[in-house]
């Protein structure tokens, strides 16, 4: 006969109680509205209200053309309110716990981009997500590179008829090594027009090297099908430079995807 112990506490119950106690002592703070307390118990990086608002903000996809090219760029939402604060917190406040929310938004944009590019896909050939790189100084300051981290988080969420992989095929050129018109910055980036900003970006990106490049491995981009990935689309200067570098090495770039875009009126109101 098997005896039961109604007062026995299971391990999951202990872990749940420990988590609840920890959250009371070290309250979780919403990355968007900064609220804390009962509404955040058991929540993720966002309170229930901000969670819902971010989901709603990323339902209306925006498709535009990358300036100077014919490439489509798809963004999940506008860079404002809750979504804007989440992107900013993810990039500059160390809130990497926002990754699931932002990856979900980016997945919508990439799915739309894949549908737009369906006629150009080769069934047996993989597609490479190429994230826009951060500078070494930014990576040291943050401890991570936002776009590459998101590109990897989005992979399990994508439904694609062809294999999708991440390739860190772009890297920033150190300031001392730049010899292009973008070598010297004369104005703050946010005060530049589209073409001026692109000229400032020229020469700042190069083809990156894999982690094992010392063993003879290098990115072979000839004929590779690529999609550019970034967090925010403002003027498109970074995406355009990424497109130039990859295309120059023989890659076939079909477009770009971002979490958010900055509306023109907002872009110029901040100048």
JSON list of N, CA and C in Angstrom, two decimals, residues 213-262:
[
{"chain": "A", "resi": 213, "resn": "UNK", "atom": "N", "xyz": [38.72, 32.31, -37.88]},
{"chain": "A", "resi": 213, "resn": "UNK", "atom": "CA", "xyz": [39.44, 32.72, -39.09]},
{"chain": "A", "resi": 213, "resn": "UNK", "atom": "C", "xyz": [40.93, 32.44, -38.99]},
{"chain": "A", "resi": 214, "resn": "UNK", "atom": "N", "xyz": [41.46, 32.30, -37.75]},
{"chain": "A", "resi": 214, "resn": "UNK", "atom": "CA", "xyz": [42.88, 31.98, -37.62]},
{"chain": "A", "resi": 214, "resn": "UNK", "atom": "C", "xyz": [43.19, 30.59, -38.15]},
{"chain": "A", "resi": 215, "resn": "UNK", "atom": "N", "xyz": [42.15, 29.73, -38.22]},
{"chain": "A", "resi": 215, "resn": "UNK", "atom": "CA", "xyz": [42.35, 28.37, -38.71]},
{"chain": "A", "resi": 215, "resn": "UNK", "atom": "C", "xyz": [42.07, 28.27, -40.21]},
{"chain": "A", "resi": 216, "resn": "UNK", "atom": "N", "xyz": [41.93, 29.41, -40.86]},
{"chain": "A", "resi": 216, "resn": "UNK", "atom": "CA", "xyz": [41.75, 29.39, -42.30]},
{"chain": "A", "resi": 216, "resn": "UNK", "atom": "C", "xyz": [40.32, 29.55, -42.76]},
{"chain": "A", "resi": 217, "resn": "UNK", "atom": "N", "xyz": [39.38, 29.78, -41.82]},
{"chain": "A", "resi": 217, "resn": "UNK", "atom": "CA", "xyz": [37.99, 29.95, -42.20]},
{"chain": "A", "resi": 217, "resn": "UNK", "atom": "C", "xyz": [37.69, 31.42, -42.47]},
{"chain": "A", "resi": 218, "resn": "UNK", "atom": "N", "xyz": [37.09, 31.70, -43.60]},
{"chain": "A", "resi": 218, "resn": "UNK", "atom": "CA", "xyz": [36.68, 33.05, -43.95]},
{"chain": "A", "resi": 218, "resn": "UNK", "atom": "C", "xyz": [35.28, 32.99, -44.55]},
{"chain": "A", "resi": 219, "resn": "UNK", "atom": "N", "xyz": [34.56, 34.09, -44.46]},
{"chain": "A", "resi": 219, "resn": "UNK", "atom": "CA", "xyz": [33.24, 34.13, -45.07]},
{"chain": "A", "resi": 219, "resn": "UNK", "atom": "C", "xyz": [33.37, 34.16, -46.59]},
{"chain": "A", "resi": 220, "resn": "UNK", "atom": "N", "xyz": [32.70, 33.22, -47.23]},
{"chain": "A", "resi": 220, "resn": "UNK", "atom": "CA", "xyz": [32.64, 33.20, -48.69]},
{"chain": "A", "resi": 220, "resn": "UNK", "atom": "C", "xyz": [31.26, 33.71, -49.08]},
{"chain": "A", "resi": 221, "resn": "UNK", "atom": "N", "xyz": [31.20, 34.94, -49.57]},
{"chain": "A", "resi": 221, "resn": "UNK", "atom": "CA", "xyz": [29.92, 35.59, -49.83]},
{"chain": "A", "resi": 221, "resn": "UNK", "atom": "C", "xyz": [29.49, 35.51, -51.28]},
{"chain": "A", "resi": 222, "resn": "UNK", "atom": "N", "xyz": [30.34, 35.00, -52.14]},
{"chain": "A", "resi": 222, "resn": "UNK", "atom": "CA", "xyz": [30.01, 34.94, -53.57]},
{"chain": "A", "resi": 222, "resn": "UNK", "atom": "C", "xyz": [28.73, 34.13, -53.78]},
{"chain": "A", "resi": 223, "resn": "UNK", "atom": "N", "xyz": [27.68, 34.79, -54.25]},
{"chain": "A", "resi": 223, "resn": "UNK", "atom": "CA", "xyz": [26.41, 34.12, -54.53]},
{"chain": "A", "resi": 223, "resn": "UNK", "atom": "C", "xyz": [25.55, 33.87, -53.32]},
{"chain": "A", "resi": 224, "resn": "UNK", "atom": "N", "xyz": [25.99, 34.26, -52.12]},
{"chain": "A", "resi": 224, "resn": "UNK", "atom": "CA", "xyz": [25.21, 34.02, -50.91]},
{"chain": "A", "resi": 224, "resn": "UNK", "atom": "C", "xyz": [23.99, 34.94, -50.87]},
{"chain": "A", "resi": 225, "resn": "UNK", "atom": "N", "xyz": [22.85, 34.40, -50.46]},
{"chain": "A", "resi": 225, "resn": "UNK", "atom": "CA", "xyz": [21.62, 35.18, -50.33]},
{"chain": "A", "resi": 225, "resn": "UNK", "atom": "C", "xyz": [21.53, 35.73, -48.91]},
{"chain": "A", "resi": 226, "resn": "UNK", "atom": "N", "xyz": [21.45, 37.05, -48.79]},
{"chain": "A", "resi": 226, "resn": "UNK", "atom": "CA", "xyz": [21.52, 37.68, -47.47]},
{"chain": "A", "resi": 226, "resn": "UNK", "atom": "C", "xyz": [20.34, 38.62, -47.21]},
{"chain": "A", "resi": 227, "resn": "UNK", "atom": "N", "xyz": [19.96, 38.70, -45.94]},
{"chain": "A", "resi": 227, "resn": "UNK", "atom": "CA", "xyz": [19.00, 39.69, -45.46]},
{"chain": "A", "resi": 227, "resn": "UNK", "atom": "C", "xyz": [19.68, 40.48, -44.36]},
{"chain": "A", "resi": 228, "resn": "UNK", "atom": "N", "xyz": [19.67, 41.79, -44.45]},
{"chain": "A", "resi": 228, "resn": "UNK", "atom": "CA", "xyz": [20.28, 42.64, -43.43]},
{"chain": "A", "resi": 228, "resn": "UNK", "atom": "C", "xyz": [19.33, 42.80, -42.26]},
{"chain": "A", "resi": 229, "resn": "UNK", "atom": "N", "xyz": [19.89, 42.83, -41.05]},
{"chain": "A", "resi": 229, "resn": "UNK", "atom": "CA", "xyz": [19.08, 42.94, -39.83]},
{"chain": "A", "resi": 229, "resn": "UNK", "atom": "C", "xyz": [19.64, 44.06, -38.96]},
{"chain": "A", "resi": 230, "resn": "UNK", "atom": "N", "xyz": [18.76, 44.94, -38.49]},
{"chain": "A", "resi": 230, "resn": "UNK", "atom": "CA", "xyz": [19.17, 46.01, -37.58]},
{"chain": "A", "resi": 230, "resn": "UNK", "atom": "C", "xyz": [18.03, 46.29, -36.61]},
{"chain": "A", "resi": 231, "resn": "UNK", "atom": "N", "xyz": [18.30, 47.12, -35.60]},
{"chain": "A", "resi": 231, "resn": "UNK", "atom": "CA", "xyz": [17.26, 47.40, -34.62]},
{"chain": "A", "resi": 231, "resn": "UNK", "atom": "C", "xyz": [16.31, 48.50, -35.09]},
{"chain": "A", "resi": 232, "resn": "UNK", "atom": "N", "xyz": [16.87, 49.63, -35.57]},
{"chain": "A", "resi": 232, "resn": "UNK", "atom": "CA", "xyz": [16.03, 50.78, -35.95]},
{"chain": "A", "resi": 232, "resn": "UNK", "atom": "C", "xyz": [16.42, 51.28, -37.34]},
{"chain": "A", "resi": 233, "resn": "UNK", "atom": "N", "xyz": [15.41, 51.59, -38.14]},
{"chain": "A", "resi": 233, "resn": "UNK", "atom": "CA", "xyz": [15.62, 52.20, -39.45]},
{"chain": "A", "resi": 233, "resn": "UNK", "atom": "C", "xyz": [15.36, 53.70, -39.32]},
{"chain": "A", "resi": 234, "resn": "UNK", "atom": "N", "xyz": [16.41, 54.50, -39.51]},
{"chain": "A", "resi": 234, "resn": "UNK", "atom": "CA", "xyz": [16.25, 55.96, -39.44]},
{"chain": "A", "resi": 234, "resn": "UNK", "atom": "C", "xyz": [16.36, 56.53, -40.85]},
{"chain": "A", "resi": 235, "resn": "UNK", "atom": "N", "xyz": [17.57, 56.72, -41.33]},
{"chain": "A", "resi": 235, "resn": "UNK", "atom": "CA", "xyz": [17.76, 57.17, -42.72]},
{"chain": "A", "resi": 235, "resn": "UNK", "atom": "C", "xyz": [18.17, 56.02, -43.63]},
{"chain": "A", "resi": 236, "resn": "UNK", "atom": "N", "xyz": [18.55, 54.89, -43.05]},
{"chain": "A", "resi": 236, "resn": "UNK", "atom": "CA", "xyz": [18.98, 53.75, -43.85]},
{"chain": "A", "resi": 236, "resn": "UNK", "atom": "C", "xyz": [20.44, 53.77, -44.22]},
{"chain": "A", "resi": 237, "resn": "UNK", "atom": "N", "xyz": [21.21, 54.71, -43.65]},
{"chain": "A", "resi": 237, "resn": "UNK", "atom": "CA", "xyz": [22.63, 54.83, -44.03]},
{"chain": "A", "resi": 237, "resn": "UNK", "atom": "C", "xyz": [23.41, 53.56, -43.69]},
{"chain": "A", "resi": 238, "resn": "UNK", "atom": "N", "xyz": [23.19, 53.01, -42.50]},
{"chain": "A", "resi": 238, "resn": "UNK", "atom": "CA", "xyz": [23.93, 51.81, -42.09]},
{"chain": "A", "resi": 238, "resn": "UNK", "atom": "C", "xyz": [23.56, 50.62, -42.95]},
{"chain": "A", "resi": 239, "resn": "UNK", "atom": "N", "xyz": [22.26, 50.44, -43.20]},
{"chain": "A", "resi": 239, "resn": "UNK", "atom": "CA", "xyz": [21.81, 49.34, -44.05]},
{"chain": "A", "resi": 239, "resn": "UNK", "atom": "C", "xyz": [22.36, 49.48, -45.46]},
{"chain": "A", "resi": 240, "resn": "UNK", "atom": "N", "xyz": [22.39, 50.70, -45.95]},
{"chain": "A", "resi": 240, "resn": "UNK", "atom": "CA", "xyz": [22.88, 50.95, -47.32]},
{"chain": "A", "resi": 240, "resn": "UNK", "atom": "C", "xyz": [24.37, 50.64, -47.43]},
{"chain": "A", "resi": 241, "resn": "UNK", "atom": "N", "xyz": [25.13, 50.99, -46.41]},
{"chain": "A", "resi": 241, "resn": "UNK", "atom": "CA", "xyz": [26.55, 50.67, -46.43]},
{"chain": "A", "resi": 241, "resn": "UNK", "atom": "C", "xyz": [26.77, 49.16, -46.31]},
{"chain": "A", "resi": 242, "resn": "UNK", "atom": "N", "xyz": [25.96, 48.50, -45.48]},
{"chain": "A", "resi": 242, "resn": "UNK", "atom": "CA", "xyz": [26.04, 47.05, -45.39]},
{"chain": "A", "resi": 242, "resn": "UNK", "atom": "C", "xyz": [25.74, 46.39, -46.72]},
{"chain": "A", "resi": 243, "resn": "UNK", "atom": "N", "xyz": [24.73, 46.91, -47.40]},
{"chain": "A", "resi": 243, "resn": "UNK", "atom": "CA", "xyz": [24.38, 46.40, -48.74]},
{"chain": "A", "resi": 243, "resn": "UNK", "atom": "C", "xyz": [25.54, 46.59, -49.71]},
{"chain": "A", "resi": 244, "resn": "UNK", "atom": "N", "xyz": [26.17, 47.76, -49.68]},
{"chain": "A", "resi": 244, "resn": "UNK", "atom": "CA", "xyz": [27.29, 48.03, -50.59]},
{"chain": "A", "resi": 244, "resn": "UNK", "atom": "C", "xyz": [28.44, 47.06, -50.36]},
{"chain": "A", "resi": 245, "resn": "UNK", "atom": "N", "xyz": [28.79, 46.84, -49.10]},
{"chain": "A", "resi": 245, "resn": "UNK", "atom": "CA", "xyz": [29.93, 45.97, -48.78]},
{"chain": "A", "resi": 245, "resn": "UNK", "atom": "C", "xyz": [29.64, 44.53, -49.19]},
{"chain": "A", "resi": 246, "resn": "UNK", "atom": "N", "xyz": [28.46, 44.03, -48.84]},
{"chain": "A", "resi": 246, "resn": "UNK", "atom": "CA", "xyz": [28.13, 42.64, -49.17]},
{"chain": "A", "resi": 246, "resn": "UNK", "atom": "C", "xyz": [28.03, 42.44, -50.68]},
{"chain": "A", "resi": 247, "resn": "UNK", "atom": "N", "xyz": [27.40, 43.39, -51.37]},
{"chain": "A", "resi": 247, "resn": "UNK", "atom": "CA", "xyz": [27.25, 43.27, -52.82]},
{"chain": "A", "resi": 247, "resn": "UNK", "atom": "C", "xyz": [28.60, 43.29, -53.52]},
{"chain": "A", "resi": 248, "resn": "UNK", "atom": "N", "xyz": [29.50, 44.12, -53.01]},
{"chain": "A", "resi": 248, "resn": "UNK", "atom": "CA", "xyz": [30.84, 44.22, -53.60]},
{"chain": "A", "resi": 248, "resn": "UNK", "atom": "C", "xyz": [31.58, 42.89, -53.50]},
{"chain": "A", "resi": 249, "resn": "UNK", "atom": "N", "xyz": [31.24, 42.09, -52.49]},
{"chain": "A", "resi": 249, "resn": "UNK", "atom": "CA", "xyz": [31.88, 40.77, -52.33]},
{"chain": "A", "resi": 249, "resn": "UNK", "atom": "C", "xyz": [31.08, 39.65, -52.98]},
{"chain": "A", "resi": 250, "resn": "UNK", "atom": "N", "xyz": [30.08, 40.01, -53.77]},
{"chain": "A", "resi": 250, "resn": "UNK", "atom": "CA", "xyz": [29.35, 39.00, -54.54]},
{"chain": "A", "resi": 250, "resn": "UNK", "atom": "C", "xyz": [28.10, 38.46, -53.90]},
{"chain": "A", "resi": 251, "resn": "UNK", "atom": "N", "xyz": [27.70, 38.98, -52.75]},
{"chain": "A", "resi": 251, "resn": "UNK", "atom": "CA", "xyz": [26.49, 38.50, -52.09]},
{"chain": "A", "resi": 251, "resn": "UNK", "atom": "C", "xyz": [25.25, 39.05, -52.80]},
{"chain": "A", "resi": 252, "resn": "UNK", "atom": "N", "xyz": [24.17, 38.32, -52.67]},
{"chain": "A", "resi": 252, "resn": "UNK", "atom": "CA", "xyz": [22.88, 38.75, -53.23]},
{"chain": "A", "resi": 252, "resn": "UNK", "atom": "C", "xyz": [22.00, 39.21, -52.06]},
{"chain": "A", "resi": 253, "resn": "UNK", "atom": "N", "xyz": [21.90, 40.50, -51.86]},
{"chain": "A", "resi": 253, "resn": "UNK", "atom": "CA", "xyz": [21.14, 41.06, -50.74]},
{"chain": "A", "resi": 253, "resn": "UNK", "atom": "C", "xyz": [19.72, 41.33, -51.21]},
{"chain": "A", "resi": 254, "resn": "UNK", "atom": "N", "xyz": [18.74, 40.72, -50.52]},
{"chain": "A", "resi": 254, "resn": "UNK", "atom": "CA", "xyz": [17.34, 40.84, -50.93]},
{"chain": "A", "resi": 254, "resn": "UNK", "atom": "C", "xyz": [16.59, 41.94, -50.21]},
{"chain": "A", "resi": 255, "resn": "UNK", "atom": "N", "xyz": [17.13, 42.42, -49.09]},
{"chain": "A", "resi": 255, "resn": "UNK", "atom": "CA", "xyz": [16.43, 43.47, -48.35]},
{"chain": "A", "resi": 255, "resn": "UNK", "atom": "C", "xyz": [16.89, 43.53, -46.91]},
{"chain": "A", "resi": 256, "resn": "UNK", "atom": "N", "xyz": [16.16, 44.30, -46.12]},
{"chain": "A", "resi": 256, "resn": "UNK", "atom": "CA", "xyz": [16.52, 44.46, -44.72]},
{"chain": "A", "resi": 256, "resn": "UNK", "atom": "C", "xyz": [15.28, 44.40, -43.84]},
{"chain": "A", "resi": 257, "resn": "UNK", "atom": "N", "xyz": [15.49, 44.09, -42.57]},
{"chain": "A", "resi": 257, "resn": "UNK", "atom": "CA", "xyz": [14.39, 44.04, -41.60]},
{"chain": "A", "resi": 257, "resn": "UNK", "atom": "C", "xyz": [14.86, 44.69, -40.30]},
{"chain": "A", "resi": 258, "resn": "UNK", "atom": "N", "xyz": [13.97, 45.47, -39.70]},
{"chain": "A", "resi": 258, "resn": "UNK", "atom": "CA", "xyz": [14.28, 46.11, -38.42]},
{"chain": "A", "resi": 258, "resn": "UNK", "atom": "C", "xyz": [13.09, 45.98, -37.48]},
{"chain": "A", "resi": 259, "resn": "UNK", "atom": "N", "xyz": [13.35, 46.19, -36.20]},
{"chain": "A", "resi": 259, "resn": "UNK", "atom": "CA", "xyz": [12.26, 46.18, -35.22]},
{"chain": "A", "resi": 259, "resn": "UNK", "atom": "C", "xyz": [11.37, 47.40, -35.40]},
{"chain": "A", "resi": 260, "resn": "UNK", "atom": "N", "xyz": [12.00, 48.56, -35.58]},
{"chain": "A", "resi": 260, "resn": "UNK", "atom": "CA", "xyz": [11.23, 49.80, -35.63]},
{"chain": "A", "resi": 260, "resn": "UNK", "atom": "C", "xyz": [11.80, 50.75, -36.68]},
{"chain": "A", "resi": 261, "resn": "UNK", "atom": "N", "xyz": [10.98, 51.69, -37.08]},
{"chain": "A", "resi": 261, "resn": "UNK", "atom": "CA", "xyz": [11.44, 52.75, -37.98]},
{"chain": "A", "resi": 261, "resn": "UNK", "atom": "C", "xyz": [11.09, 54.10, -37.37]},
{"chain": "A", "resi": 262, "resn": "UNK", "atom": "N", "xyz": [11.91, 55.09, -37.69]},
{"chain": "A", "resi": 262, "resn": "UNK", "atom": "CA", "xyz": [11.67, 56.45, -37.21]},
{"chain": "A", "resi": 262, "resn": "UNK", "atom": "C", "xyz": [10.89, 57.20, -38.28]}
]
